[in-house]
Coordinates of C-alpha atoms and ligand atoms in Angstrom, one line a residue:
M1 CA 4.8 116.1 51.6
S2 CA 7.2 118.9 50.4
P3 CA 6.8 122.1 52.4
M4 CA 6.5 123.9 49.0
Q5 CA 3.6 121.7 47.9
D6 CA 0.9 124.0 46.3
K7 CA 2.7 127.2 47.4
V8 CA 2.2 129.8 44.7
C9 CA 5.6 131.2 43.6
V10 CA 6.0 134.1 41.1
V11 CA 9.4 134.3 39.4
T12 CA 10.3 137.2 37.1
G13 CA 13.0 136.7 34.5
A14 CA 12.0 133.0 34.5
T15 CA 12.8 132.4 30.8
S16 CA 16.6 132.1 31.3
G17 CA 19.5 131.5 33.6
V18 CA 19.0 131.8 37.4
G19 CA 15.3 132.5 37.1
L20 CA 14.5 129.5 34.9
Q21 CA 16.5 127.2 37.1
T22 CA 14.8 128.6 40.3
A23 CA 11.4 128.2 38.7
T24 CA 12.2 124.6 37.7
E25 CA 13.4 123.6 41.2
L26 CA 10.3 125.2 42.8
A27 CA 8.1 123.2 40.4
L28 CA 10.1 120.0 41.3
R29 CA 9.2 120.7 44.9
G30 CA 5.5 120.8 44.2
A31 CA 5.0 124.6 44.0
R32 CA 2.5 126.2 41.7
V33 CA 4.9 128.2 39.6
V34 CA 4.0 131.4 37.8
L35 CA 6.7 132.5 35.4
V36 CA 7.1 136.0 34.2
G37 CA 8.7 136.4 30.8
R38 CA 8.6 139.1 28.1
D39 CA 8.8 137.2 24.8
P40 CA 6.1 134.6 24.0
P41 CA 8.3 132.2 22.0
R42 CA 10.9 132.2 24.9
G43 CA 8.1 131.9 27.4
V44 CA 6.6 128.8 25.7
E45 CA 10.0 127.2 25.6
A46 CA 10.6 127.9 29.3
V47 CA 7.2 126.5 30.3
E48 CA 7.9 123.3 28.2
L49 CA 11.3 123.0 29.8
V50 CA 9.9 123.3 33.3
K51 CA 7.1 120.8 32.5
R52 CA 9.6 118.3 31.0
R53 CA 11.7 118.4 34.2
A54 CA 8.6 118.5 36.5
P55 CA 5.8 116.8 34.6
K56 CA 3.2 117.0 37.4
A57 CA 3.8 120.7 38.0
D58 CA 1.2 123.5 37.7
V59 CA 3.0 126.0 35.6
A60 CA 1.6 129.3 34.2
I61 CA 3.2 132.2 32.4
H62 CA 2.5 136.0 32.2
Y63 CA 4.3 138.5 30.0
A64 CA 5.5 142.0 30.6
D65 CA 8.4 144.2 29.5
L66 CA 9.5 145.0 33.1
A67 CA 11.5 148.0 32.0
R68 CA 8.1 149.7 31.4
L69 CA 6.1 150.9 34.4
D70 CA 2.8 150.6 32.5
Q71 CA 3.5 146.9 31.8
V72 CA 4.6 146.2 35.4
R73 CA 1.2 147.7 36.4
E74 CA -0.7 145.5 33.9
L75 CA 1.2 142.5 35.2
G76 CA 0.4 143.4 38.8
A77 CA -3.3 143.6 37.8
A78 CA -3.2 140.3 35.9
L79 CA -1.5 138.5 38.7
H80 CA -4.1 139.8 41.2
A81 CA -6.9 138.6 39.0
A82 CA -5.3 135.1 38.4
L83 CA -3.9 134.3 41.8
P84 CA -6.0 134.2 44.9
R85 CA -2.8 133.8 47.0
I86 CA 0.9 134.4 46.5
D87 CA 3.4 132.7 48.9
V88 CA 6.6 133.8 47.3
L89 CA 7.6 136.6 44.9
I90 CA 11.1 136.3 43.4
N91 CA 12.2 139.6 41.7
N92 CA 14.9 138.2 39.5
A93 CA 14.7 139.8 36.0
G94 CA 17.7 142.0 35.4
A95 CA 20.2 143.1 32.8
M96 CA 23.1 145.4 32.1
F97 CA 23.2 147.9 29.1
Q98 CA 26.5 149.1 27.8
R99 CA 24.9 152.1 26.1
R100 CA 22.5 154.4 28.0
Q101 CA 18.9 153.8 26.8
L102 CA 15.6 155.3 27.9
T103 CA 12.3 153.5 28.2
A104 CA 9.0 154.9 26.8
Y105 CA 8.6 156.8 30.1
G106 CA 12.0 158.4 29.9
L107 CA 13.6 156.3 32.6
E108 CA 17.1 155.0 32.2
K109 CA 16.7 151.3 31.3
T110 CA 19.0 149.7 33.9
F111 CA 17.4 151.6 36.7
A112 CA 13.9 150.9 35.4
L113 CA 14.3 147.2 34.9
N114 CA 16.6 146.3 37.8
H115 CA 15.2 148.6 40.5
M116 CA 11.8 150.1 39.6
A117 CA 10.3 146.8 38.5
Y118 CA 11.2 145.2 41.8
F119 CA 9.9 148.2 43.7
L120 CA 6.6 148.5 41.8
L121 CA 5.7 144.8 41.4
S122 CA 6.4 144.2 45.2
D123 CA 4.1 147.2 46.0
L124 CA 1.3 146.0 43.6
L125 CA 1.4 142.5 45.1
R126 CA 1.8 143.7 48.7
D127 CA -1.9 143.0 49.7
R128 CA -1.9 139.5 48.3
L129 CA 1.4 138.7 50.0
I130 CA 0.1 140.0 53.3
A131 CA -3.1 138.1 52.9
S132 CA -1.1 134.9 52.2
A133 CA 1.3 135.4 55.2
P134 CA 3.7 133.9 56.2
S135 CA 5.0 134.8 52.7
R136 CA 8.3 135.9 51.2
I137 CA 9.8 138.3 48.8
V138 CA 13.3 137.4 47.4
N139 CA 15.2 140.1 45.5
V140 CA 18.1 139.0 43.3
A141 CA 20.9 141.6 43.9
S142 CA 24.6 141.2 43.3
D143 CA 28.0 141.4 44.8
A144 CA 28.6 144.0 42.1
H145 CA 27.0 146.5 44.4
R146 CA 30.3 146.9 46.2
G147 CA 32.4 150.0 45.3
V148 CA 29.5 152.4 44.5
T149 CA 27.3 154.8 46.2
L150 CA 24.0 156.4 45.1
D151 CA 24.1 159.9 43.7
F152 CA 20.6 161.3 43.9
D153 CA 21.6 164.2 41.6
D154 CA 22.5 161.6 38.9
L155 CA 20.4 158.5 39.8
Q156 CA 19.8 157.6 36.2
G157 CA 23.2 158.5 34.7
E158 CA 22.1 161.7 32.9
K159 CA 25.5 163.3 33.7
R160 CA 27.8 160.3 33.5
Y161 CA 26.9 156.8 32.3
T162 CA 28.9 153.6 32.0
G163 CA 27.0 150.3 31.7
F164 CA 28.7 148.6 34.6
R165 CA 28.4 151.6 37.0
A166 CA 24.7 151.8 36.2
Y167 CA 24.4 148.1 36.9
Q168 CA 26.3 148.3 40.1
R169 CA 24.1 151.1 41.3
S170 CA 20.9 149.2 40.4
K171 CA 22.1 146.3 42.5
L172 CA 22.9 148.6 45.4
C173 CA 19.3 149.8 45.0
N174 CA 18.1 146.2 45.3
I175 CA 19.8 145.9 48.8
L176 CA 18.7 149.3 50.0
F177 CA 15.1 148.6 48.8
T178 CA 15.2 145.2 50.6
R179 CA 16.1 146.8 53.9
E180 CA 13.5 149.6 53.6
L181 CA 10.7 147.2 52.5
A182 CA 11.6 144.8 55.3
R183 CA 11.2 147.7 57.7
R184 CA 7.9 148.7 56.2
L185 CA 6.5 145.1 56.2
D186 CA 7.6 144.5 59.8
G187 CA 4.7 142.7 61.6
T188 CA 2.8 141.7 58.5
G189 CA 4.3 138.2 58.2
V190 CA 5.9 139.0 54.9
T191 CA 9.7 138.7 54.9
V192 CA 12.0 140.2 52.3
N193 CA 15.6 139.2 51.7
C194 CA 18.1 139.7 48.9
L195 CA 21.1 137.8 47.6
H196 CA 24.1 137.5 45.4
P197 CA 23.8 134.3 43.2
G198 CA 27.5 134.0 42.4
F199 CA 29.1 134.6 39.0
V200 CA 26.8 132.4 36.9
A201 CA 27.0 131.2 33.3
T202 CA 23.7 132.6 32.0
R203 CA 22.7 134.8 29.0
F204 CA 23.6 137.8 31.2
G205 CA 25.4 140.5 29.2
E206 CA 24.4 139.1 25.9
E207 CA 22.2 142.1 25.0
N208 CA 25.4 144.0 24.6
G209 CA 27.8 143.7 21.6
G210 CA 31.5 143.9 20.8
L211 CA 34.4 143.5 23.2
F212 CA 32.2 143.6 26.3
R213 CA 30.3 140.5 25.2
L214 CA 33.4 138.8 24.1
A215 CA 35.1 139.5 27.5
I216 CA 32.1 138.4 29.6
N217 CA 31.6 135.2 27.6
L218 CA 35.3 134.4 28.1
A219 CA 35.0 135.1 31.8
K220 CA 31.9 132.9 32.0
R221 CA 33.8 130.0 30.4
V222 CA 36.7 130.3 32.9
A223 CA 35.1 131.3 36.2
A224 CA 31.3 131.0 36.2
I225 CA 29.2 128.5 38.1
T226 CA 26.3 126.7 36.5
P227 CA 22.7 128.0 36.8
E228 CA 21.9 125.0 39.0
R229 CA 24.4 126.3 41.6
G230 CA 23.5 129.9 40.8
A231 CA 19.9 129.3 41.8
L232 CA 20.7 127.8 45.2
T233 CA 20.6 130.9 47.3
S234 CA 17.3 132.1 45.7
L235 CA 15.8 128.7 46.5
Y236 CA 17.2 128.8 50.0
L237 CA 15.5 132.2 50.7
A238 CA 12.3 131.1 49.0
T239 CA 11.9 127.7 50.7
S240 CA 14.1 127.1 53.8
S241 CA 12.6 126.9 57.2
E242 CA 16.0 128.3 58.5
V243 CA 15.0 131.7 57.2
A244 CA 11.4 131.7 58.3
G245 CA 10.7 135.0 59.9
K246 CA 14.1 136.4 59.0
T247 CA 13.9 139.6 57.0
G248 CA 16.0 142.5 55.6
G249 CA 19.1 140.4 55.0
Y250 CA 21.7 140.0 52.2
Y251 CA 22.8 136.4 51.5
E252 CA 25.6 134.8 49.6
K253 CA 26.0 131.0 49.3
S254 CA 22.9 130.6 51.4
K255 CA 24.4 132.4 54.3
L256 CA 23.8 135.8 55.8
A257 CA 26.5 138.1 54.5
T258 CA 27.6 141.7 55.1
P259 CA 26.9 144.0 52.1
S260 CA 28.9 147.2 51.6
A261 CA 28.6 150.1 54.0
A262 CA 26.7 152.1 51.4
A263 CA 24.2 149.2 51.2
Q264 CA 23.6 149.5 55.0
D265 CA 22.7 153.2 55.0
D266 CA 19.1 153.4 56.2
E267 CA 18.8 157.1 55.4
T268 CA 19.7 156.4 51.8
A269 CA 17.3 153.5 51.7
R270 CA 14.5 155.8 52.9
R271 CA 15.4 158.4 50.4
L272 CA 15.5 155.9 47.6
W273 CA 12.1 154.7 48.6
E274 CA 10.7 158.2 48.4
V275 CA 12.2 159.0 45.0
S276 CA 11.0 155.6 43.6
A277 CA 7.5 156.2 44.9
R278 CA 7.4 159.6 43.2
I279 CA 8.7 158.1 39.9
A280 CA 6.1 155.3 40.2
G281 CA 3.4 157.9 40.9
M282 CA 2.5 156.2 44.2
A283 CA 0.7 158.2 46.9
P284 CA 3.0 159.1 49.7
S285 CA 2.8 156.6 52.5
P286 CA 3.7 156.8 56.2
G287 CA 6.6 154.9 57.4
Ligands
NAP301 N1 24.8 135.9 35.9 C1 25.5 136.4 36.9 O1 26.7 136.2 37.1 C2 24.8 137.2 37.9 C3 25.6 137.7 39.0 C4 25.0 138.5 40.0 C5 23.6 138.8 39.9 N2 22.9 138.3 38.8 C6 21.5 138.7 38.7 O2 20.7 137.6 38.5 C7 19.5 137.9 37.8 C8 19.2 137.0 36.7 O3 20.2 137.1 35.7 P1 20.8 135.9 34.8 O4 22.2 135.9 35.1 O5 19.9 134.7 35.0 O6 20.6 136.5 33.4 P2 19.8 136.0 32.1 O7 20.1 134.6 31.7 O8 20.1 137.1 31.0 O9 18.3 136.1 32.5 C9 17.7 137.4 32.7 C10 16.2 137.2 32.7 O10 15.6 138.5 32.8 C11 14.6 138.7 31.7 N3 14.6 140.1 31.2 C12 15.5 140.9 30.7 N4 15.1 142.1 30.4 C13 13.7 142.0 30.6 C14 12.7 142.9 30.5 N5 12.9 144.2 29.9 N6 11.4 142.6 30.9 C15 11.2 141.4 31.4 N7 12.1 140.4 31.6 C16 13.4 140.8 31.2 C17 15.2 137.8 30.6 O11 14.2 137.5 29.6 P3 14.6 136.9 28.2 O12 14.7 135.4 28.4 O13 13.4 137.3 27.3 O14 15.9 137.6 27.7 C18 15.6 136.6 31.4 O15 14.5 135.8 31.7 C19 19.6 139.4 37.5 O16 18.9 140.2 38.4 C20 21.1 139.6 37.6 O17 21.4 141.0 37.9 C21 23.5 137.6 37.8

């Protein structure tokens, strides 16, 4: 029997690219897969695709605009109600926005979607994951985190914004969040790791227009790997016995890798946690 048989795996951003491929592979290994999408037609299409590839699989879908904290909270409640256990949570949904946009709550959209959704959903499902231990959280970060630091006086690009910089910072947040969450979950049986999937030919960047979209599509044609290969490190961290009990790491090509110096700064990780908890309206917690 596959070690993933009947394991409950929640995958955000599962309607496209790396997330869809990750969900499909988990389903093929016998996991109960819970997709998170934002758009019902795309969601239905993704469920059909997973079921076509893995006809025996138990596949469900939930919807949320993960750039909105209220919808992340509703998603957390819905997953709690629907799932008596959660073995794996894969925070994968992410995007880059060339123009600075604000969500209904006044948060900058890259920061909200790429960081705050990972932060808040992991917190909302924390009890379930602990009760299901040994369990795993996998955060899809990026090599793009290299070359930036966090500026707490301009965390959401109010003073200066470029789409790629905001994206880089959000992916740095993913790694810092992973380190701090791993520290806070120490001893619970829940591990948390993050990864760079590679440069993958997905729909990434397509929300943008003009030259940027043209350039990224060209680069994808020349240099990108397939979603099948792009999902391998997420799958490794979600399923491999080699990483059982290992936590707080950053992985590339299914190997532990060294992120930038800024991504290893535990004081910044702690501060990011405190700021994020305030933004999410969470009660201060020790640790
Ligand atoms: N592609 C790369 O080269 C690359 C490299 C490094 C890291 N990554 C990371 O890999 C992850 C997956 O990206 P991808 O390349 O697979 O891109 P993708 O094909 O564009 O998939 C992104 C997924 O996120 C979902 N999503 C976007 N905005 C959302 C929102 N507001 N609420 C809920 N879901 C939302 C999308 O839903 P829809 O289907 O409805 O659009 C889609 O399922 C991201 O975290 C990205 O930063 C990608």
